[in-house]
Coordinates of N, CA and C in Angstrom, one line a residue:
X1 N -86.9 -19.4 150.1 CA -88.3 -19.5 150.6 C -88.6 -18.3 151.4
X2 N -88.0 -18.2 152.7 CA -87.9 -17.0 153.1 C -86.4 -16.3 154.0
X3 N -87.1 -14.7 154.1 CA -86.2 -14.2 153.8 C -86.5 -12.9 155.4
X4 N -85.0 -12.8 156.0 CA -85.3 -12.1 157.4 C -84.4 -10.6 157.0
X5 N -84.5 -10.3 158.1 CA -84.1 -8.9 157.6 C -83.2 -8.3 159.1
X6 N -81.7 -7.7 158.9 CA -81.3 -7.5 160.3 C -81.9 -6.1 161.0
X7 N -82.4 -5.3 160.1 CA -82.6 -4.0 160.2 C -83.9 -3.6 160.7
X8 N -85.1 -5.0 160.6 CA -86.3 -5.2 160.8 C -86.4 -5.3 162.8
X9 N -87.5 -4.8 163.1 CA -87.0 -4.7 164.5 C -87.9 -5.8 165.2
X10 N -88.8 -6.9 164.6 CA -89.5 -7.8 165.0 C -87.6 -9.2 165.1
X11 N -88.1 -10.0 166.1 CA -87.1 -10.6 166.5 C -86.7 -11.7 165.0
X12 N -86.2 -12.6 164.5 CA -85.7 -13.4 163.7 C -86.9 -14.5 163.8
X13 N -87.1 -15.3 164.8 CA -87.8 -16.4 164.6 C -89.2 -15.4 164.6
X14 N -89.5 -14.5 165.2 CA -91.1 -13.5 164.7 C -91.3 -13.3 162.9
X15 N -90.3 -13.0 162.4 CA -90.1 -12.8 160.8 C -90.1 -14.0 160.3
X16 N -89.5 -15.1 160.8 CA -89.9 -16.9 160.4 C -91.3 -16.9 160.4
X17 N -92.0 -16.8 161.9 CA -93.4 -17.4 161.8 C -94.1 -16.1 160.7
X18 N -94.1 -15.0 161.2 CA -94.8 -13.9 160.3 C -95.1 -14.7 158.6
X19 N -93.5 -14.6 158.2 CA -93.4 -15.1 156.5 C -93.7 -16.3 156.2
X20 N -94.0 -17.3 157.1 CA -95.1 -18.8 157.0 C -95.7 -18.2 157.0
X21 N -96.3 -17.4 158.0 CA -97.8 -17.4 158.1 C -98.8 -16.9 156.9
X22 N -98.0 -15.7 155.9 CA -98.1 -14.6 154.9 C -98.4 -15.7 153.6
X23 N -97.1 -17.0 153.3 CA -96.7 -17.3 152.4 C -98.2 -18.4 152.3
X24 N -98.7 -18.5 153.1 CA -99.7 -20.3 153.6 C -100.5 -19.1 153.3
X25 N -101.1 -17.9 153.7 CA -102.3 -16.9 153.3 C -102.7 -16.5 152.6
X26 N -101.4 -16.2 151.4 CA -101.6 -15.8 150.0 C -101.8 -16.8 149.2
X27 N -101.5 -18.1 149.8 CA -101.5 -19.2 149.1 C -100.0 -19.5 147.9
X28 N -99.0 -19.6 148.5 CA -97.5 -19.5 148.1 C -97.1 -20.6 148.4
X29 N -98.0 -21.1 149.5 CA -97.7 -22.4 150.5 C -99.0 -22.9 150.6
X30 N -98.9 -24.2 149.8 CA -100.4 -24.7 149.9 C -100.5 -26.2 150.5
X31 N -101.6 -26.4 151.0 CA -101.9 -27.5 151.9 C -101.1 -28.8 151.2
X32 N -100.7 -29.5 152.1 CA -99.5 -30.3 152.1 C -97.8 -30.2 151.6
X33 N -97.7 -29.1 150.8 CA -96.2 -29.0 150.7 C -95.4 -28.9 152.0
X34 N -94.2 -29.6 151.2 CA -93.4 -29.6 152.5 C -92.8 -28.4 153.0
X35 N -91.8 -28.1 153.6 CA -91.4 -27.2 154.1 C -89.8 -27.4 154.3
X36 N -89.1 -26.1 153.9 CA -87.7 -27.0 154.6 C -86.9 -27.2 156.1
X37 N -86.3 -28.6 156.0 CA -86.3 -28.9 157.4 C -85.6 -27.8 158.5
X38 N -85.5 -28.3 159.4 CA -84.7 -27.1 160.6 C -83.7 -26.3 159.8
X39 N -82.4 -27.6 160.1 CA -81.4 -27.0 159.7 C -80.8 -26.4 158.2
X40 N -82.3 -27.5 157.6 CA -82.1 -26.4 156.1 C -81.9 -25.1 155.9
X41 N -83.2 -24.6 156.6 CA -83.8 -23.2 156.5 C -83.0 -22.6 157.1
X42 N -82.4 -22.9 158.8 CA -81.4 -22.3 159.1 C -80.1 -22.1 158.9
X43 N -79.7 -22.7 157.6 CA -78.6 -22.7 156.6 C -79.2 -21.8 155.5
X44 N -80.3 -21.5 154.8 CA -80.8 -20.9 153.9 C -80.5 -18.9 154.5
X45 N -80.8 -19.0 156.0 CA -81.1 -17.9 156.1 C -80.2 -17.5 157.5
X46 N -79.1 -18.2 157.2 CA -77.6 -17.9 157.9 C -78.0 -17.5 159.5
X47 N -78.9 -18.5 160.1 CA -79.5 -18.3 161.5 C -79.2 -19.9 162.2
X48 N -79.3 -19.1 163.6 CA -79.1 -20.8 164.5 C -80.5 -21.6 164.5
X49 N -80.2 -22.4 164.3 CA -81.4 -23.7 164.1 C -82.4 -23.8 164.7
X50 N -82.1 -23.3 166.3 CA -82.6 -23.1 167.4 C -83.9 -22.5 167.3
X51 N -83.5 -21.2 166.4 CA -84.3 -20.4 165.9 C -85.5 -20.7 165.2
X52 N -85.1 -21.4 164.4 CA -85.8 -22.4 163.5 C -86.7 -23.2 163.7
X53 N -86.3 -23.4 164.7 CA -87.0 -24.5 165.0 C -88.2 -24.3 166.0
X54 N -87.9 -23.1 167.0 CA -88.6 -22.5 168.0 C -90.0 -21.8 167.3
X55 N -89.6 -21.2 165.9 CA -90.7 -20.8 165.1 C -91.7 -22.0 164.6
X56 N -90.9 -22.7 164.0 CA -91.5 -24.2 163.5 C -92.8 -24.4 164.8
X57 N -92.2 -24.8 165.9 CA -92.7 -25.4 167.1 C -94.0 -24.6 166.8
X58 N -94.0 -23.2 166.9 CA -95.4 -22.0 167.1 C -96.3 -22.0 166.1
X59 N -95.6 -22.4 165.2 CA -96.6 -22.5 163.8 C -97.4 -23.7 163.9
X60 N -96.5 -25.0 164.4 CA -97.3 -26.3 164.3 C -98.5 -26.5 165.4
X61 N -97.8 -25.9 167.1 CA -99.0 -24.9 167.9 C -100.1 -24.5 167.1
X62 N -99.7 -23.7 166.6 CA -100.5 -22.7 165.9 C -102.0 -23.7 165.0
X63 N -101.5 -24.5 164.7 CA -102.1 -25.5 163.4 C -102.2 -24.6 161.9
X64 N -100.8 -24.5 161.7 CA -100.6 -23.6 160.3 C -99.5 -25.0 159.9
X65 N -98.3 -25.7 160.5 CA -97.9 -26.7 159.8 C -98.3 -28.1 160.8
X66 N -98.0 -29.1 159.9 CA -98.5 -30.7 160.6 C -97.0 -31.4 160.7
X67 N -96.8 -31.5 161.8 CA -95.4 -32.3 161.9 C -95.6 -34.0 161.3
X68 N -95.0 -34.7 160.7 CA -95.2 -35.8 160.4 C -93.8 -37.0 160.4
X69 N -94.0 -37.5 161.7 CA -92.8 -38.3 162.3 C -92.1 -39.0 161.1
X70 N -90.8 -38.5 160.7 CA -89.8 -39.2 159.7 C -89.7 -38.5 158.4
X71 N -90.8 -37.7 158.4 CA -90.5 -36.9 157.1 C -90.5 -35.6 157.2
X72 N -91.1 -35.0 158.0 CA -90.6 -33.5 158.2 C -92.3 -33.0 158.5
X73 N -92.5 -31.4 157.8 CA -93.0 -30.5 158.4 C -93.9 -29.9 156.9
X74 N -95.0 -30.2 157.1 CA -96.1 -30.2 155.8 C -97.1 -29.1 156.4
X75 N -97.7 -27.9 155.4 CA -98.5 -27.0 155.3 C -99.9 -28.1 156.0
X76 N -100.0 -27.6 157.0 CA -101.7 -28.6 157.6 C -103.1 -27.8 156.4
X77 N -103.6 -28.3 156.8 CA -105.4 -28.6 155.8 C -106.1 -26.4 156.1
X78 N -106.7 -26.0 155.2 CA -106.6 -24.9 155.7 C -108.4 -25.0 156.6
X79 N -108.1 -24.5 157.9 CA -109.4 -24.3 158.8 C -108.9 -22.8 159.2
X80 N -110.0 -22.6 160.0 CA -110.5 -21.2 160.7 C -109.2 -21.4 162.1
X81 N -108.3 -20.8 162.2 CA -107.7 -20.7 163.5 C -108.0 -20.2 164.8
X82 N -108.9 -19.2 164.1 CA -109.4 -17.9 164.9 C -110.6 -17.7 165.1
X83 N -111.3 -17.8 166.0 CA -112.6 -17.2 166.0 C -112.2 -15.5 165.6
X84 N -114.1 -15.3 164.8 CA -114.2 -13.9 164.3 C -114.1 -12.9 165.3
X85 N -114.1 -13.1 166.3 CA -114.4 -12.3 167.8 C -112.5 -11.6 167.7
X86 N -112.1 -12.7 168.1 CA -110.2 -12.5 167.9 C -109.4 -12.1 166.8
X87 N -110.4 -12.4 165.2 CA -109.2 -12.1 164.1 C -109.8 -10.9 164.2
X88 N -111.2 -10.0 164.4 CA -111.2 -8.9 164.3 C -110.5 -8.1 165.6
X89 N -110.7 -8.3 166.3 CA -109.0 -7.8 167.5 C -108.4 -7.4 167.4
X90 N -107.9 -8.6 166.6 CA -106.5 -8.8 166.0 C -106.1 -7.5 164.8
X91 N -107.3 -7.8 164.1 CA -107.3 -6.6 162.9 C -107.5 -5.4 163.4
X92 N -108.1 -4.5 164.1 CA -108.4 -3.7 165.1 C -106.6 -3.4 165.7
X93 N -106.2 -4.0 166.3 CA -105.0 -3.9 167.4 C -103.6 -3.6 165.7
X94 N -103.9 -3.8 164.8 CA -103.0 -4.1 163.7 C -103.1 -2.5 163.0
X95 N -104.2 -2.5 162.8 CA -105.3 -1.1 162.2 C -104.6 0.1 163.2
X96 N -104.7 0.2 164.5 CA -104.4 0.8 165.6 C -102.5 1.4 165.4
X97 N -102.1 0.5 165.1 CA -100.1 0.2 165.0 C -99.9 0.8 164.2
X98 N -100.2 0.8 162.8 CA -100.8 1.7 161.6 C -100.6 2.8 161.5
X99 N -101.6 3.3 161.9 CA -102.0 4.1 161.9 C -101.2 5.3 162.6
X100 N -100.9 4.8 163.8 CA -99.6 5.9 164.6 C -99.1 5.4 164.5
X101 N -98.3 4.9 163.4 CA -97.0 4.8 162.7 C -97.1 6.2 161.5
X102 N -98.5 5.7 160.7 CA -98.1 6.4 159.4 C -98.8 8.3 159.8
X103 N -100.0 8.1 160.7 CA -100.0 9.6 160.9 C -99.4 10.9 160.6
X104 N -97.9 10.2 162.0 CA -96.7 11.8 162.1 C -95.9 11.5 160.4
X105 N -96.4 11.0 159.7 CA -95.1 10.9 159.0 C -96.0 12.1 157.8
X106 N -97.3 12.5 157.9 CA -97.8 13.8 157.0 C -98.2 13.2 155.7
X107 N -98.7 12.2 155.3 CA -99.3 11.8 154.7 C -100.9 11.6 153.9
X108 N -101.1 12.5 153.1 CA -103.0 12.4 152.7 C -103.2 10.8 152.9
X109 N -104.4 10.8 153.4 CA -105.1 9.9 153.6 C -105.4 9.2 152.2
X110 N -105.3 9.6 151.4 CA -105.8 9.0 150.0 C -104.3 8.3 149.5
X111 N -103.3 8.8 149.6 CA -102.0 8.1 149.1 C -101.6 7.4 150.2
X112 N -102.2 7.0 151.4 CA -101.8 5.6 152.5 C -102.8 4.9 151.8
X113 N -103.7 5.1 151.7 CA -104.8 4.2 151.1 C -104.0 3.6 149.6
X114 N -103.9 4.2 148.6 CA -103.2 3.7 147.5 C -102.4 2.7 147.7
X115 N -101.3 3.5 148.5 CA -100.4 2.1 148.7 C -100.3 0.9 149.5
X116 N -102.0 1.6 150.3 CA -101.9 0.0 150.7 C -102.9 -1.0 149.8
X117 N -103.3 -0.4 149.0 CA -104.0 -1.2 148.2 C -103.0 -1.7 146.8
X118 N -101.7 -0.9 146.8 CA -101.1 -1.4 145.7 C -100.0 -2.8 146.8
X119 N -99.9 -2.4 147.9 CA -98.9 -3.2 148.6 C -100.2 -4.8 148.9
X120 N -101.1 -4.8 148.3 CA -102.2 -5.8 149.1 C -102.8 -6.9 147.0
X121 N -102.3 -5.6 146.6 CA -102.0 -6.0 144.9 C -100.8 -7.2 144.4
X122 N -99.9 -6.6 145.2 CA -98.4 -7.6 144.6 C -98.4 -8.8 145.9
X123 N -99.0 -9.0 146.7 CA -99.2 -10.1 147.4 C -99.5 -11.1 145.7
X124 N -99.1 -12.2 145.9 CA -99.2 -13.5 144.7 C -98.4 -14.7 145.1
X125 N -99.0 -16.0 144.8 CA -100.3 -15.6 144.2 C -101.7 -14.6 145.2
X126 N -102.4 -14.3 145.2 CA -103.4 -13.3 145.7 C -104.8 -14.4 146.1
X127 N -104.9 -14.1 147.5 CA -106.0 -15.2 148.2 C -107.0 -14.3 148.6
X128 N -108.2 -14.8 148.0 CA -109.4 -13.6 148.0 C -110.1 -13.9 149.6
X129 N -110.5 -13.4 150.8 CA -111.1 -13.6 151.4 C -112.6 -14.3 151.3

């Protein structure tokens, strides 16, 4: 389901909530499927449960999953999380990280553009705004 990475410099349970969050976006993960439980996933992806669980907790915060006493942890109904004020922020502060990242690395502006439009292509299934 998902997949962490040691080499990645966001923390372990940050790359849990991130890849819910991506998989429920693109629609990979659609309203009501389950999810696997704690210790599943943290058997799936050779991490302490803890971990697991700590992401779980931020996501269900979040209202991205619905906890449901005795059965586990279901994709919630999709609504607006965000007001537009904050997801643009958000998009803005993301845009910003980007950007001086890819700058120094000497890049035309037309082939960052490409690939981000081919990296925004193999997202699938693909969720139109």
């Amino acid at each position: 389901m998902l997949q962490v990475a040691t080499g990645d410099p966001r923390p372990i349970g940050r790359q849990i909530v991130d890849g819910v969050r991506l998989k429920i976006a693109t629609g990979e993960l659609a309203h009501g499927d389950q999810l696997p439980s704690v210790r599943g996933l943290a058997q799936q992806l050779m991490v302490n449960p803890n971990t697991v669980a700590k992401a779980y907790a931020e996501l269900t915060t979040e209202g991205w999953l619905d906890a449901r006493q005795g059965t586990g942890l279901f994709v919630a109904a999709p609504r607006q999380r965000l007001s537009d004020a904050e997801r643009g922020r958000r998009l803005d502060d993301a845009v910003g990280r980007f950007v001086n990242d890819v700058v120094p690395l000497g890049f035309p502006p037309d082939e960052v553009q490409a690939r981000i439009a081919l990296a925004f292509d193999q997202l699938a299934p693909r969720k139109t705004a």
